[in-house]
């Protein structure tokens, strides 16, 4: 680890403060070593690995279908998207086509999960700023509706194990159509409320504007993806630029920010909820009849080849690199997690900020430690 | 002078934004609450809910599929061959379940051909003794009685009949615009050349 | 004809015991009410099990706090650390001397009533500072110093807005101010409405409530000046915070809303209604707005509130002289 010396030379009155691994505002077990000069952060060094569970090594000893529950636990707030990414990677490896209904069901579920994940991110960000739990309760109340639907469909509330190779686990229930349409109407009202309560609030604006500015060149150099990159003004969304499944048939916008500060990141996530609602609306109207369920008893040997599949996680670009040597189990399964790169850019954007602002920036990067440590 | 006017306007707009936020809160003050007063009122779980693993001993055909598919090796089964009326028959000697290792993924439930092993709807499963979750004897009818006194295997089997996990739609209606159904998931897929190249980027019709 | 001294003393003793009883019940009631208000704003229910809708929850919490182990931090300055809770609670209780609860119910209506209240509540700063210093914990010290800086900065706009009321009423005595509102509450006059807003904002900062609760914030590094206090000492800080809240709301009700004046019902009822109404407003603000950063808070006090308060004072004085 290289020593980072502040611009003014070696300061001998620097205070080294350990924030974490247990702290109310680091989201997960993250250990941040801060060097403070008074109250200004001079340097910040994240230490990760407290949640390492050797996921990638485990993958070498599990068959392809047995690994799906493990992908749930990577980014545990967006489990469906992780399942989807892995299953799409395996299908790419096997060159397997699925029918349209499978893609529609997967799209609806993945976008609903994106909404749920963004709601958590917004709620906890507001709580870090001191809006004592009120926006968080509103976000979780909305999220409960999505999670209840998932509970009825697949049986889990946080880790779903829903996507299968060639299909999904369970068919959508009969009342899902009306339920989702009601939810879309309800959530659009609530987005209006969040804008009134938080986005244009004078105190919120003064706390988040111009804080933690991430320049587009720096973001691209650190391979930041997802809402963090889009808030800096770079228009890159895997769903639009390298469309997978049926995303090129849906009409939706990609919200981008102007400056790259924390307010832009918040606003981009809020707008993305609106866009996901549009996608869900189109999908639920155009979903074809057919069969979407794929049975589990698949014991297959994948041909010796490799595949890399990238999908748009709520936090950025999730990639699965699968190498197969012709056996039942993959030879190597490498997971490219978006939060890892997003966290790596943190030291360069918090220099010169107060401690309170650093907490705000950390909340706005929206990292999940399960994904970083795997 | 203009700067002062702008400052006053900003201050005024700032105050108004605070009042608008407060109006949201007071509207929610009078809205009904969404709390379920647990443990006075408990929620019934949906039929697809994944609780603890349970077994219908008479339906098990000892195919070992659940043991092979479990990603964390939480199930343990041994059998022996018995001769009865001149016919050879397999019988389970031991079928234990380690709830500590179980990740509640439901793969054993899905793969069982006779739906013998299934996931019941228990979600209150705290015990005082560690051994009571490490070696649960699935053949015992009263395995969860010490956890929940109202547990009954027959009731759980009845709820499980409504489970829809893994059920393929029997009669799909032929829709207007549908792509041909996927080939039945085959065991071995023929070797392919390089994976297909990604499609070219679609038109970027987006607004800032 | 002034009452003989013994009658005065007797009425003072009776009134003050009633008020002491009221303070203890009020603190418990406020803690319960805060939890209920916050719960309903967040679409929840709050405490429901202990007593009717959780009304005895505060008593259960008090019993729990009494049973907690009393931990003295190592290296703490024992005398100062032990005295700090007293310096926070005693001034709050003393300020109740001149608050008029009803037409004939005030412990002693000093003719410098409002000045007495504002000066006595300033002593609380000393207690907070002592708590921060005596804990031998650099974060508590930071929290204590920030809190002291905040309270002292916001006293200036507070007093400036109170001066406008005093000018309008012509007297410093609390009952006198109420009597000057016989023809209309002070809040209906525009310059006094602005003074009310300034007073409300400053008093929220005085009591260390959101949006000005940096000294108590949990997600910042320091956990505040009362980190090292457990059990009953912590309860004292808590009680002092809610008592202070009641005092500033009662003063606001007296100065701007007409105190105990109101038709038909007994005057004590009107006083309590108005005070608790302002407390509800304060709670409503608390559960809506995010926290303000330390430097923004000081900037707001000195660069915005104080000039506005001075301007308000200037304009009201000019109108009065015409």
XYZ file of C-alpha atoms in Angstrom, chain B residues 27-112:
86
model
C -50.506 14.187 5.184
C -48.837 10.957 6.205
C -49.624 11.705 9.842
C -53.288 11.194 9.120
C -52.794 8.233 6.806
C -53.464 4.772 8.262
C -50.493 2.939 9.634
C -49.006 -0.047 7.892
C -47.821 -1.860 10.988
C -48.794 -5.435 11.693
C -48.774 -5.757 15.473
C -46.608 -8.815 15.773
C -46.722 -11.034 17.915
C -50.321 -10.263 18.733
C -51.288 -10.579 15.089
C -49.343 -12.916 12.861
C -49.270 -13.105 9.131
C -50.006 -16.292 7.241
C -47.333 -17.016 4.720
C -48.039 -17.517 1.018
C -48.107 -21.124 -0.229
C -44.786 -20.663 -2.017
C -42.998 -19.432 1.101
C -39.735 -21.199 1.894
C -39.679 -22.085 5.571
C -38.049 -25.136 7.091
C -37.563 -28.369 5.192
C -40.151 -31.051 5.835
C -40.762 -34.570 4.556
C -43.598 -36.915 3.699
C -41.813 -40.175 4.517
C -44.197 -42.463 2.620
C -43.785 -40.513 -0.622
C -39.981 -40.619 -0.743
C -38.587 -42.943 -3.427
C -34.985 -42.590 -2.216
C -33.707 -41.208 -5.511
C -31.037 -39.028 -3.785
C -31.781 -36.072 -6.096
C -32.243 -33.675 -3.183
C -28.913 -34.710 -1.683
C -27.136 -34.141 -4.972
C -28.701 -30.753 -5.683
C -28.355 -29.210 -2.229
C -25.681 -26.504 -2.661
C -24.556 -26.619 0.962
C -24.887 -30.338 1.780
C -27.488 -29.822 4.489
C -29.320 -33.107 3.874
C -28.050 -36.533 4.780
C -29.772 -39.743 3.701
C -28.904 -43.382 4.113
C -30.995 -46.362 3.115
C -30.867 -50.116 3.226
C -32.371 -52.831 1.183
C -34.998 -55.008 2.804
C -36.619 -58.108 1.499
C -40.361 -58.263 2.098
C -42.714 -60.788 0.506
C -39.890 -61.903 -1.750
C -39.499 -58.423 -3.244
C -36.556 -56.159 -2.682
C -37.512 -52.812 -1.214
C -35.487 -49.818 -0.201
C -36.076 -48.247 3.165
C -34.738 -45.095 4.695
C -32.579 -45.631 7.750
C -31.675 -42.056 8.422
C -32.707 -38.769 6.888
C -31.346 -35.761 8.747
C -31.399 -32.104 7.982
C -28.977 -29.482 9.210
C -30.894 -26.252 9.444
C -27.738 -24.356 10.301
C -26.186 -25.015 6.915
C -29.415 -24.763 4.971
C -29.630 -21.643 2.812
C -33.388 -22.021 2.254
C -33.047 -21.983 -1.511
C -35.818 -24.493 -2.162
C -33.885 -26.513 -4.755
C -34.625 -29.772 -2.947
C -38.347 -28.980 -3.060
C -38.245 -28.281 -6.772
C -36.271 -31.297 -7.857
C -38.106 -33.932 -5.851
